[in-house]
PDB file of C-alpha atoms and ligand atoms in Angstrom:
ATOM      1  CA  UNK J 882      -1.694  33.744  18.972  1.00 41.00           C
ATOM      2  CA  UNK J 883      -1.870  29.930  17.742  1.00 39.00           C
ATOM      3  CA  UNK J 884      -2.395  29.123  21.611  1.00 43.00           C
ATOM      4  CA  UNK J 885      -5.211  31.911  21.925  1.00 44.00           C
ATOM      5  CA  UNK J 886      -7.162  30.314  19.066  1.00 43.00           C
ATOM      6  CA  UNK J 887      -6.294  26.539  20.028  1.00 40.00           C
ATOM      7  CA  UNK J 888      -7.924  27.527  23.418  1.00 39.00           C
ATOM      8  CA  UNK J 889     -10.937  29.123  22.115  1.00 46.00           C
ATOM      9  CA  UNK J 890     -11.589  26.158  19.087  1.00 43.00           C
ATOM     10  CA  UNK J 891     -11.336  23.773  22.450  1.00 41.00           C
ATOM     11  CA  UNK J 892     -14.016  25.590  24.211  1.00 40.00           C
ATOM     12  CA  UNK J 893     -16.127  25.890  20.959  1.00 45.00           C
ATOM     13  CA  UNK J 894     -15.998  22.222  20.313  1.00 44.00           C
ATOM     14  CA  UNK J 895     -16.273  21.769  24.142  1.00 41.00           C
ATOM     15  CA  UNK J 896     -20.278  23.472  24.291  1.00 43.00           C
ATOM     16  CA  UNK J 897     -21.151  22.705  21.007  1.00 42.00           C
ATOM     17  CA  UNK J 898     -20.096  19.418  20.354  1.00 44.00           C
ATOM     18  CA  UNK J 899     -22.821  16.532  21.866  1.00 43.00           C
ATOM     19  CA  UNK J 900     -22.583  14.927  25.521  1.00 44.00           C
ATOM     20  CA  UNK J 901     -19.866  12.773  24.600  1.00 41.00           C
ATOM     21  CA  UNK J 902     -17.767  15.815  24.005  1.00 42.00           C
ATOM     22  CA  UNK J 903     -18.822  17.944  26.793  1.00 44.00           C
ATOM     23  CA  UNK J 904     -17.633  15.219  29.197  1.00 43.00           C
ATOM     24  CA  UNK J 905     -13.961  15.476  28.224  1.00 43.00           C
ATOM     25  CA  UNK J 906     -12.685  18.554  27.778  1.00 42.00           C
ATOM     26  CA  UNK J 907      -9.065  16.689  27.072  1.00 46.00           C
ATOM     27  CA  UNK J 908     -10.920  15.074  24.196  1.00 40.00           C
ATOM     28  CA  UNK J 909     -12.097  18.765  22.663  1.00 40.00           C
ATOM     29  CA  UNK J 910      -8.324  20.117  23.234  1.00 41.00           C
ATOM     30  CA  UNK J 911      -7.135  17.179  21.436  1.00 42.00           C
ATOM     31  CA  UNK J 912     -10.154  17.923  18.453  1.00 36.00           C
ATOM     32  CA  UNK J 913      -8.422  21.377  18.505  1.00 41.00           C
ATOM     33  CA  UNK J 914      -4.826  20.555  18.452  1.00 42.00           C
ATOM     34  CA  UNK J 915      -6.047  18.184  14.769  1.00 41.00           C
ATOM     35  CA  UNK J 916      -7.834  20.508  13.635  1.00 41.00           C
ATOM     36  CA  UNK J 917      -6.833  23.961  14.656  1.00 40.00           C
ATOM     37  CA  UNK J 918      -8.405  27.229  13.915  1.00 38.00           C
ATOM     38  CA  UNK J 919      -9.989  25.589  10.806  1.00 36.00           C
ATOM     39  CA  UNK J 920     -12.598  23.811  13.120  1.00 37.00           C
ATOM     40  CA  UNK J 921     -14.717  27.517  13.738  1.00 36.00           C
ATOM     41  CA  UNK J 922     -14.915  27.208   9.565  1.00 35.00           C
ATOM     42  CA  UNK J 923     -15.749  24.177   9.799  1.00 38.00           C
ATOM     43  CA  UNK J 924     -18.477  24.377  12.318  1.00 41.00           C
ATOM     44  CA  UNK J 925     -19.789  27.427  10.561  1.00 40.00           C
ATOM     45  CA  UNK J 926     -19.871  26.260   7.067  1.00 43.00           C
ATOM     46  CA  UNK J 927     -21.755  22.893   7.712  1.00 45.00           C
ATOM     47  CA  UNK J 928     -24.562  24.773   8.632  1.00 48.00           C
ATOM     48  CA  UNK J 929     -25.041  25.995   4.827  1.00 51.00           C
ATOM     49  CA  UNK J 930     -28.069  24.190   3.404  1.00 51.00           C
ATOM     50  CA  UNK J 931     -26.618  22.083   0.620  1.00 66.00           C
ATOM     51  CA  UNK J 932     -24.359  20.622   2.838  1.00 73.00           C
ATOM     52  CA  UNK J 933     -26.960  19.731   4.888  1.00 89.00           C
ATOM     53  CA  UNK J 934     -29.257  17.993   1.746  1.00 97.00           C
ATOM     54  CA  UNK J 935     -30.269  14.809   2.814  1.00 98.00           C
ATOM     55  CA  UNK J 936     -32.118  11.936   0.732  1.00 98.00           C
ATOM     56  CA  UNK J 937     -33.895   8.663   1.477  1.00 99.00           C
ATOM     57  CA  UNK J 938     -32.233   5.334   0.224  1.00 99.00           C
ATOM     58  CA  UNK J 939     -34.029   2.082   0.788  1.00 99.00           C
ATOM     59  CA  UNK J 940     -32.790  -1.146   0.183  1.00 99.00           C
ATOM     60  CA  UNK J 941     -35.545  -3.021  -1.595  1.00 99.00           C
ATOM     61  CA  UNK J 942     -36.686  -6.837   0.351  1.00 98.00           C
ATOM     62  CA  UNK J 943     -33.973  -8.478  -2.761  1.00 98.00           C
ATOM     63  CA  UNK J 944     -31.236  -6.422  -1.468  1.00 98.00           C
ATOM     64  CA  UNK J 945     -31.401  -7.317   1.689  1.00 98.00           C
ATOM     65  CA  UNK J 946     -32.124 -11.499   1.074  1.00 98.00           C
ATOM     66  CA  UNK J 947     -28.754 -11.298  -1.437  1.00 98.00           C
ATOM     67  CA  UNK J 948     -27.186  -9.629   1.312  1.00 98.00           C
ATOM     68  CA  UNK J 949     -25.803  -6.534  -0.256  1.00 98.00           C
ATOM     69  CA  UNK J 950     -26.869  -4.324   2.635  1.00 99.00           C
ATOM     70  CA  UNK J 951     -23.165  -3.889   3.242  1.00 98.00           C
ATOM     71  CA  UNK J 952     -21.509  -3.275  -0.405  1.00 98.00           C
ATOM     72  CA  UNK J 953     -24.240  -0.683  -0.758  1.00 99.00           C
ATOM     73  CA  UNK J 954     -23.671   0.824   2.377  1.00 98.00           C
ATOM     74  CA  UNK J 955     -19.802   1.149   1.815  1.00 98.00           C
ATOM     75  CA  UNK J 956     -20.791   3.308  -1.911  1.00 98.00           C
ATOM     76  CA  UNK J 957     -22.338   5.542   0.125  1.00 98.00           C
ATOM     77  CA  UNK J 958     -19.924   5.987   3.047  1.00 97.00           C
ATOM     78  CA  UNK J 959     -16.993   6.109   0.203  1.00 97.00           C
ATOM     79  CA  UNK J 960     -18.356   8.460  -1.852  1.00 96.00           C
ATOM     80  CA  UNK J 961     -18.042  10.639   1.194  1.00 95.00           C
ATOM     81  CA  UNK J 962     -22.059  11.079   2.472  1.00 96.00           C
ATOM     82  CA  UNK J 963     -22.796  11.053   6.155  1.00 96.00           C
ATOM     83  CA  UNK J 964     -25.308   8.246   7.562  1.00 98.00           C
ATOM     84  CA  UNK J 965     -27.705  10.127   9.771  1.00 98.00           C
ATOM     85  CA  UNK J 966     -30.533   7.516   9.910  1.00 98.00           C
ATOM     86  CA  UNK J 967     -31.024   3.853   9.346  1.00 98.00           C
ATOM     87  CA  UNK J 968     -33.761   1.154  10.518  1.00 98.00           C
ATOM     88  CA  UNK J 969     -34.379  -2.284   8.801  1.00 98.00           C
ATOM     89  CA  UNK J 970     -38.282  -2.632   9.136  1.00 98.00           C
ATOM     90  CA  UNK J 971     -40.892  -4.429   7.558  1.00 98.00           C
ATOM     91  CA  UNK J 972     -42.717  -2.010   5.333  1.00 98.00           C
ATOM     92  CA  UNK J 973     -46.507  -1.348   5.977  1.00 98.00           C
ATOM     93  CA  UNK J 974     -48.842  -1.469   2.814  1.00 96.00           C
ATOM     94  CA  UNK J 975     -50.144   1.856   4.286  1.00 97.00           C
ATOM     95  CA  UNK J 976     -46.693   3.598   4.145  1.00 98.00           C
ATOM     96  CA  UNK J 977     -46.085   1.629   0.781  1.00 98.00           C
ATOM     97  CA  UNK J 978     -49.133   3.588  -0.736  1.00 97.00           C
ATOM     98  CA  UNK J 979     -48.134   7.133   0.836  1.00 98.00           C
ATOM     99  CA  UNK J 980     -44.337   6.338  -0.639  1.00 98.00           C
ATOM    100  CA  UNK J 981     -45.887   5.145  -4.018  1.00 98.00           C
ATOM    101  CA  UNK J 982     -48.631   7.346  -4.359  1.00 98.00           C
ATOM    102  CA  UNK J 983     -48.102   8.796  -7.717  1.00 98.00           C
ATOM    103  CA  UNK J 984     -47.723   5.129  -9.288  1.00 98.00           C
ATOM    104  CA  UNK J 985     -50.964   4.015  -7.730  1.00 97.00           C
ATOM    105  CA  UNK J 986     -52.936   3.522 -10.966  1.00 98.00           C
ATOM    106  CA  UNK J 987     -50.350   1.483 -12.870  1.00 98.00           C
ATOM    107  CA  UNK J 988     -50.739  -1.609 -13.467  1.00 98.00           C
ATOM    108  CA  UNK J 989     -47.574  -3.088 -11.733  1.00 98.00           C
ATOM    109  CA  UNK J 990     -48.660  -1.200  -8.257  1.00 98.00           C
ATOM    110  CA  UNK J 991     -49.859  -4.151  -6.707  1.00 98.00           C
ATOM    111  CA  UNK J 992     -46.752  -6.259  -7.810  1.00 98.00           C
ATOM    112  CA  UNK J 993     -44.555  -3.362  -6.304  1.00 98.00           C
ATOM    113  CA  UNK J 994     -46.125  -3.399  -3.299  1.00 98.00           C
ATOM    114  CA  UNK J 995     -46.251  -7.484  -3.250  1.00 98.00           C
ATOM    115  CA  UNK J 996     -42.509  -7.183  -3.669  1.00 98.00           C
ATOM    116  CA  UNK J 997     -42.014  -4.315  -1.407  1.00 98.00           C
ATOM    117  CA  UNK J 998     -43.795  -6.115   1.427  1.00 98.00           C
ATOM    118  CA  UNK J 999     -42.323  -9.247   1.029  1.00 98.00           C
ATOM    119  CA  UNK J1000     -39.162  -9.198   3.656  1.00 98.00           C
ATOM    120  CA  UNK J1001     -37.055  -6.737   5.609  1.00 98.00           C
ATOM    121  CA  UNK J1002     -36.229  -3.263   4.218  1.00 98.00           C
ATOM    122  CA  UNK J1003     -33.139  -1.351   5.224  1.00 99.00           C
ATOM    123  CA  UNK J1004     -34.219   2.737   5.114  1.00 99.00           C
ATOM    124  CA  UNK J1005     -31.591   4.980   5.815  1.00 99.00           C
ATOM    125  CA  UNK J1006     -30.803   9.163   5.908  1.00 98.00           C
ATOM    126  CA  UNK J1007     -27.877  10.226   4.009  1.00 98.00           C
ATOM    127  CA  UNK J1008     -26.591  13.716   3.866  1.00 97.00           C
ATOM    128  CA  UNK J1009     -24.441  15.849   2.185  1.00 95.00           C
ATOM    129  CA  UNK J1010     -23.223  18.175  -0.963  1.00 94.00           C
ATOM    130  CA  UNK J1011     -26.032  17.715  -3.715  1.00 96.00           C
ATOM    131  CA  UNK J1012     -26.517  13.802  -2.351  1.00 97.00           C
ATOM    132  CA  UNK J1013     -30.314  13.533  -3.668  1.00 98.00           C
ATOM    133  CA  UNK J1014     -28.792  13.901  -7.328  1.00 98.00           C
ATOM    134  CA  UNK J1015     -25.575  11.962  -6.716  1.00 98.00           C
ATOM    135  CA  UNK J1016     -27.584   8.986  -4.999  1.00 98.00           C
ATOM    136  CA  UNK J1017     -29.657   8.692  -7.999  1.00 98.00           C
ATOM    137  CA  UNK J1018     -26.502   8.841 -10.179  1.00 98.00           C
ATOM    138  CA  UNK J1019     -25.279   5.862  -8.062  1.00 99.00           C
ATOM    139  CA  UNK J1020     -28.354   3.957  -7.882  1.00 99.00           C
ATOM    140  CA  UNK J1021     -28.878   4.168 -11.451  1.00 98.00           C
ATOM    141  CA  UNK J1022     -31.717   3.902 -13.927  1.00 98.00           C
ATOM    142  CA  UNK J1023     -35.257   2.424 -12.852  1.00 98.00           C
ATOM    143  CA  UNK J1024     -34.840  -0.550 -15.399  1.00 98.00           C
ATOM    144  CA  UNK J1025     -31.551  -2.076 -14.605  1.00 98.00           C
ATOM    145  CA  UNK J1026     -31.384  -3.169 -18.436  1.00 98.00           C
ATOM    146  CA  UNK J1027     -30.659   0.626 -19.265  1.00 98.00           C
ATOM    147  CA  UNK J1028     -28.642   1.141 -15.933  1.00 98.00           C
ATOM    148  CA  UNK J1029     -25.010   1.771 -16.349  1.00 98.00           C
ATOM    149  CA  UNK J1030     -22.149  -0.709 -14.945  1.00 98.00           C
ATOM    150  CA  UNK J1031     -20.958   0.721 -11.978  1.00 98.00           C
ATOM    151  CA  UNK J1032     -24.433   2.235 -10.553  1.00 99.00           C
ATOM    152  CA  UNK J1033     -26.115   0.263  -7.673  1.00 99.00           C
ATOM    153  CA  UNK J1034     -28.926  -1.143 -10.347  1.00 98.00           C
ATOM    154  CA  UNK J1035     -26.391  -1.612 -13.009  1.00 98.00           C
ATOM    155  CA  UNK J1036     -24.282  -3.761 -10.536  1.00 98.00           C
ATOM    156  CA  UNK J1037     -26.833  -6.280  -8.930  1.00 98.00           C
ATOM    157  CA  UNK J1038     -30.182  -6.088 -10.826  1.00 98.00           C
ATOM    158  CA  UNK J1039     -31.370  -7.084 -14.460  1.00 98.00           C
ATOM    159  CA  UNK J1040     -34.919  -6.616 -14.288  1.00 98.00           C
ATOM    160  CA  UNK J1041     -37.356  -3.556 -12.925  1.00 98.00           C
ATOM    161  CA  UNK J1042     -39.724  -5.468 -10.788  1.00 98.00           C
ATOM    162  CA  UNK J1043     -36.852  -6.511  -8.702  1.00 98.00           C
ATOM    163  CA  UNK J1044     -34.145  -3.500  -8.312  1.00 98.00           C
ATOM    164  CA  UNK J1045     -32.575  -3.575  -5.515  1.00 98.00           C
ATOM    165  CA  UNK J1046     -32.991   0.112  -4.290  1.00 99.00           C
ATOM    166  CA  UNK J1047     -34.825   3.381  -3.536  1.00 99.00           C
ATOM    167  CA  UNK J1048     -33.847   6.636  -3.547  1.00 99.00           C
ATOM    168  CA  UNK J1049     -35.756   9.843  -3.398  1.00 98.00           C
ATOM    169  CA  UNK J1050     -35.930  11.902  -6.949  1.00 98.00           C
ATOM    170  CA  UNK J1051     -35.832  15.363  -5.572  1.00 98.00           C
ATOM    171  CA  UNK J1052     -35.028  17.715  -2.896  1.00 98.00           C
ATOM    172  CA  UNK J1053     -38.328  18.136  -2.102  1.00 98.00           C
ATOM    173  CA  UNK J1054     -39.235  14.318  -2.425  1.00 98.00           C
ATOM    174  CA  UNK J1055     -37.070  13.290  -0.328  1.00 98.00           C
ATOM    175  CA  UNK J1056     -37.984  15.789   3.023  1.00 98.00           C
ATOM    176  CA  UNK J1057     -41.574  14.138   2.455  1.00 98.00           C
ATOM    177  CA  UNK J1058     -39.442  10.432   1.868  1.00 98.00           C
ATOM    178  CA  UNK J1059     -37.420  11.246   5.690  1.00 98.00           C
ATOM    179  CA  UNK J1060     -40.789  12.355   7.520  1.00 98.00           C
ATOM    180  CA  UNK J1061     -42.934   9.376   6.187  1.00 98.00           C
ATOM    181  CA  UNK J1062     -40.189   6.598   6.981  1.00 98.00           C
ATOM    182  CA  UNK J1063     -38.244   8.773  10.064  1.00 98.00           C
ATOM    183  CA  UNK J1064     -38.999  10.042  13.255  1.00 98.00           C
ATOM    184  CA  UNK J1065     -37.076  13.536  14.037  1.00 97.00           C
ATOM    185  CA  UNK J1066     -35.917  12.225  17.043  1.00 97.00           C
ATOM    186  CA  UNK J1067     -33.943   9.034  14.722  1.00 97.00           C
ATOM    187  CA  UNK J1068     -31.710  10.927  12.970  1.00 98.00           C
ATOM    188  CA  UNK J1069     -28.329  11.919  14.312  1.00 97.00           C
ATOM    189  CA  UNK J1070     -27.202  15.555  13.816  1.00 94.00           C
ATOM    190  CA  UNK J1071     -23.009  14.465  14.784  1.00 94.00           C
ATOM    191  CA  UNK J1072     -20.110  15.883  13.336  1.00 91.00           C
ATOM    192  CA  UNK J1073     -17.964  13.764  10.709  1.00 90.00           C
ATOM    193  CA  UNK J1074     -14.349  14.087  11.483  1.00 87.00           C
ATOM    194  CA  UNK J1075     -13.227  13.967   7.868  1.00 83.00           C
ATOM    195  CA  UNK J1076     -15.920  16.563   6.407  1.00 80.00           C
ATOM    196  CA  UNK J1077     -13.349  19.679   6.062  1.00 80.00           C
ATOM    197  CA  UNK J1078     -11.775  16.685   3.647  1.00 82.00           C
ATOM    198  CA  UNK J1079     -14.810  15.915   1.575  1.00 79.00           C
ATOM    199  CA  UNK J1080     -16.704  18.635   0.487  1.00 72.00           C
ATOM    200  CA  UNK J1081     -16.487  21.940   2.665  1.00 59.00           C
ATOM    201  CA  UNK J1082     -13.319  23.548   0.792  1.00 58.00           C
TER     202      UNK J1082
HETATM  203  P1  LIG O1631     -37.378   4.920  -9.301  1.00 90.51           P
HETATM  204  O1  LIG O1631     -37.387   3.845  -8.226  1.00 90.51           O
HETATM  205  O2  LIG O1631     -36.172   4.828 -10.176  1.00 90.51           O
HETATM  206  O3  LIG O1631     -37.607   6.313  -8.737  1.00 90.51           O
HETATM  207  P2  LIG O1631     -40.158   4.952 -10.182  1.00 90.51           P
HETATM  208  O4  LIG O1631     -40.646   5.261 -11.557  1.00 90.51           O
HETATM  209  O5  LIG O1631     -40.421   5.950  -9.097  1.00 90.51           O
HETATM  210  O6  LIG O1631     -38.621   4.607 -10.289  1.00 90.51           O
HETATM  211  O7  LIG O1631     -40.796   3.570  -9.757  1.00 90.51           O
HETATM  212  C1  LIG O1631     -40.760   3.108  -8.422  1.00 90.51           C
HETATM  213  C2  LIG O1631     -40.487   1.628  -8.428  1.00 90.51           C
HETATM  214  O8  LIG O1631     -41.570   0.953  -9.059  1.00 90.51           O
HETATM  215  C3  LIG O1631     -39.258   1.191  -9.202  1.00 90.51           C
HETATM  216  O9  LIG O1631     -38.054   1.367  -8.511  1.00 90.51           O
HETATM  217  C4  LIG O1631     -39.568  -0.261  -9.442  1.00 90.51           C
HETATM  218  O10 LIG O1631     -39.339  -1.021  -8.243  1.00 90.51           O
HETATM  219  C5  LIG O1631     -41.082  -0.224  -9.688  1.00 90.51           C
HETATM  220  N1  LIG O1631     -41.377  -0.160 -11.115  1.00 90.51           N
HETATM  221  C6  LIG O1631     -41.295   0.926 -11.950  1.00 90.51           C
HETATM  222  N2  LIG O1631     -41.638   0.613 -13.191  1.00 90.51           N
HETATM  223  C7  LIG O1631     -41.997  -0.702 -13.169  1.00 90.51           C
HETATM  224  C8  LIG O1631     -42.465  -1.621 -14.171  1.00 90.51           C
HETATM  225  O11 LIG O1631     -42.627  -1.294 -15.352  1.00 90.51           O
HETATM  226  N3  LIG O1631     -42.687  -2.898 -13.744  1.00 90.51           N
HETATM  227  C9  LIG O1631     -42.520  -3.300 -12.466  1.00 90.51           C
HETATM  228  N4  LIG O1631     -42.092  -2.476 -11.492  1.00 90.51           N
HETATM  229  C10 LIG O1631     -41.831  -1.193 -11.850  1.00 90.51           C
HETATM  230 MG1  LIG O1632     -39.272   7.199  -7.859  1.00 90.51          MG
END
């Protein structure tokens, strides 16, 4: 019985999983052997929507000269979201006003976009369980005076015209966020080997 499904979570992960699988069937056999029956629930399950959520982060043109592309990057990956998309670009005013366009009559626009256009960004996809609110919980209030120690803002910023990240306020936000800054084709649909131990119980 334990053999029958073994074999048949092999062949499952053998035509569903991406090129890479399909050209080793030893390396789907050995999928099935870690993960065992559990991997048809697993496959199943992380088609549900809200594990599927994703959100826009950017980090701002500061982030990126102080260098803290990585430390942010490692909150994200150890709070357990999945990277499906990331590009460091220099942001067009154009974009800028599409991204910003409910904040393009106050006064500090031109200043934000001054700032925003003023080095490298690094724009990235993240996905998972409820991540649009959680990012924002990590990234932390607008004004890093009022952001809390241990949020992204609240780390490495002390003043609003210069902190440090984006990400997208809602659900809906952030599938306009993803289309204006990604391509379909640049994000990654892959399978995260340790997502039956983060958040599909
Ligand atoms: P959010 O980034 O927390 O979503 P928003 O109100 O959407 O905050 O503002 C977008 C960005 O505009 C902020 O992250 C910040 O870079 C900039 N900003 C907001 N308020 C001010 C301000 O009073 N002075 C200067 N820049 C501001
Ligand atoms: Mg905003």
């Amino acid at each position: 019985m334990l053999q029958r499904s073994i074999f048949h979570t092999a062949l499952k992960h053998f035509f569903t999983g991406g090129p890479e699988t399909r050209r080793s069937l030893p390396c789907g056999l050995l999928c099935a052997f870690r993960w065992g029956p559990g991997l048809f629930w697993h496959r199943s399950k992380s088609s549900l929507p809200d594990v599927r959520e994703r959100t826009l982060v950017a980090i701002k043109p500061d982030g990126v000269q102080r260098r803290l592309v990585g430390q942010i990057i490692q909150r994200f990956e150890q709070r357990g979201f999945k990277l499906v998309g990331l590009k460091m670009l220099q942001a067009s005013q154009d974009v800028l006003s599409e991204h910003y366009c409910n904040l393009r009559t106050k006064p500090f626009y031109n200043s934000l976009v001054r700032y925003m256009t003023s080095g490298p960004l690094v724009v990235m996809v993240w996905e998972g369980h409820n991540v649009v609110q959680t990012s924002r919980t990590m990234v932390g209030h607008t004004n890093p005076a009022q952001a809390q120690a241990g949020t992204v803002r609240g780390d490495f910023s002390i003043h609003v015209s210069r902190n440090v990240i984006h990400a997208s306020d809602s659900v809906e936000g952030a599938e306009k966020e993803i289309q204006l800054w990604f391509q379909a084709k640049d994000l990654l649909d892959w399978n995260c080997w340790d997502q039956i131990s983060t958040g599909e119980l």
